């Protein structure tokens, strides 16, 4: 079978590279962050495959599909249809669960419709998304919401003083006038002084709180919020609506179905004494045990299909999940593994599967399980492409392509292509890092005290008592689902909220207008330098102000709304996507205009700027391993690891804080981890306490103190199985993490 061939690729920072990818093999792309791996795999191979596939559809269908530009390559031969399995959240809404996204819930519904007793109906009667099966009280959400009157009203204020906290009801607004001009209320009377009848009028529109509203324009605040916010899925609504909902209403378990989402008839139907909600609430291992006991020959094939799906989820390291788990709550690593399992059940072959760091968020114990699934995909006749930094994943590759030698302008070349044994001998950053074994810390720092956590029992934590040391670096580890993130990010962080700086992988901003320069606070300085050089106002060099392109308003794109269809997004022809008008572009600093300055990487910018504040922030970007980022790159395009490191850069100057980091090595090349460890030492040496949730063995080796949560995931986790120094873990611990640590040292 002919290999995939790419000739003369110059996408982004790639320097006219040519390479081949063998079909029906596992090919791993590795190299430092920003070297060009993603430009090859995602921006070229995946995008071109999708573009050519989309061209085969009718015009109406194409108009609804994403638009992919043609990659900057001389020639690409022998492409196949591709499936991208990245770390983006699965999304969905409150009705999207592990069961629905994996397809296992549909099979369970079919099983209950066939052998469940007493008979309740066809498969649709067991769906919480179908009127036949859903609980009518909560509409299948499992939760009901109630207006929090105390959150809505300021009891000490009158209408003229703005007694309703919602901005829609500010004095003088349209909604305010409906009530103020109704003649039903004293506008200067505080709510606290209202009689019972007046209070009912305010909340329900009638004096007894039950009848029809006295004024059709005054239906009552309670009814207003019930209609607009309650018992509705608002996960896809605007950020403003979601924030309002969170602040004005209280959420609680449905009083009828008790969170099970289904009506009485569906919940009354049982198999082996369990209804469908009971089975979906079990951990996957427990669910498998129940299904294995079913001996009814009528459903042998169906039961086997469900068990095979569960086995794949368990095998990939997700035994602690349950089918009722909402998909928005899954981490990026969990979402990617769930996608992988979903594709494993596909009967399609001859495809190219593309994975973005599938080992992210995985304990070393679980990596081999995922490797087995990758091999299975290959053995079915598929081509598997993996962007990865983990040594254990790279080791299973049939073919390795190392991109480098450095990041940004110093990258963009193929520095190695060959087998894994050949990579171990290669004189590249990856080859050297693969051969290097970091030693274990022999003389850890001594703690300057500790902060206690007592009786922690959130989720699967089993009344955990633990002390978090102060003034040193503590690494909290354990297999996925053991409870380490719950213990640190949810319990510990909440207990000592005022002293903690959380540096996680969550989104930084909801807008694509934020950049590293604006986030780190030196964009204003750049604009001042341009203003000083040109004699023009600072605002001219902001695409949010006077410098914005008049056609696109500083967005760089034109969005065409199509009513019932998805909007079409096209690059602004007036500014070419750079966001600025001609007047702003005509001004320069050291021969570079504002767009050219924002197009510099952090390392390049250090050669241009002399301003002390700018240079200080640029050096911090280098310290956290982000020297390859351009100053104007939208923050919405950063990976989870990059988002975390730029948050760290923002908080690096703080002293005496407790900094909590959640898997900071995500997306980092092996050669960069050593630099990250030096940064950790710097943070601690400044008097900070550093708590790191991490699976990376090199980070564990350099910890001052280790806290291992386990012994396994889910219901088998939630306990502290070891506390001590890395040397003590190596000598005497009998945990899964200790076993992995010993194996890494040979």
XYZ file of C-alpha atoms in Angstrom, residues 17 44 61 112 114 121 125 135 169 188 194 224 232 248 273 345 372 400 407 448 453 461 569 610 617 649 691 711 721:
29
model
C 9.893 19.773 4.591
C -1.866 19.798 6.987
C -24.169 20.230 2.922
C -34.653 -3.320 29.270
C -36.722 -6.848 25.824
C -42.548 -0.173 26.654
C -39.677 4.590 27.113
C -39.599 12.534 34.459
C -34.440 45.850 36.318
C -39.828 54.599 47.728
C -43.955 45.324 52.249
C -40.512 35.644 35.225
C -34.223 24.516 31.070
C -30.184 33.966 40.809
C -33.383 -6.385 40.838
C -16.405 0.034 18.144
C -2.984 -1.779 23.333
C 8.905 8.065 14.501
C 10.671 25.839 18.773
C 8.010 25.081 57.636
C -7.242 18.583 55.956
C -12.758 10.390 49.291
C -16.904 33.110 8.996
C 14.442 47.565 25.716
C 7.421 39.682 31.313
C 3.714 33.350 34.305
C 1.403 21.775 45.488
C -4.954 2.323 45.994
C -1.842 5.176 50.680
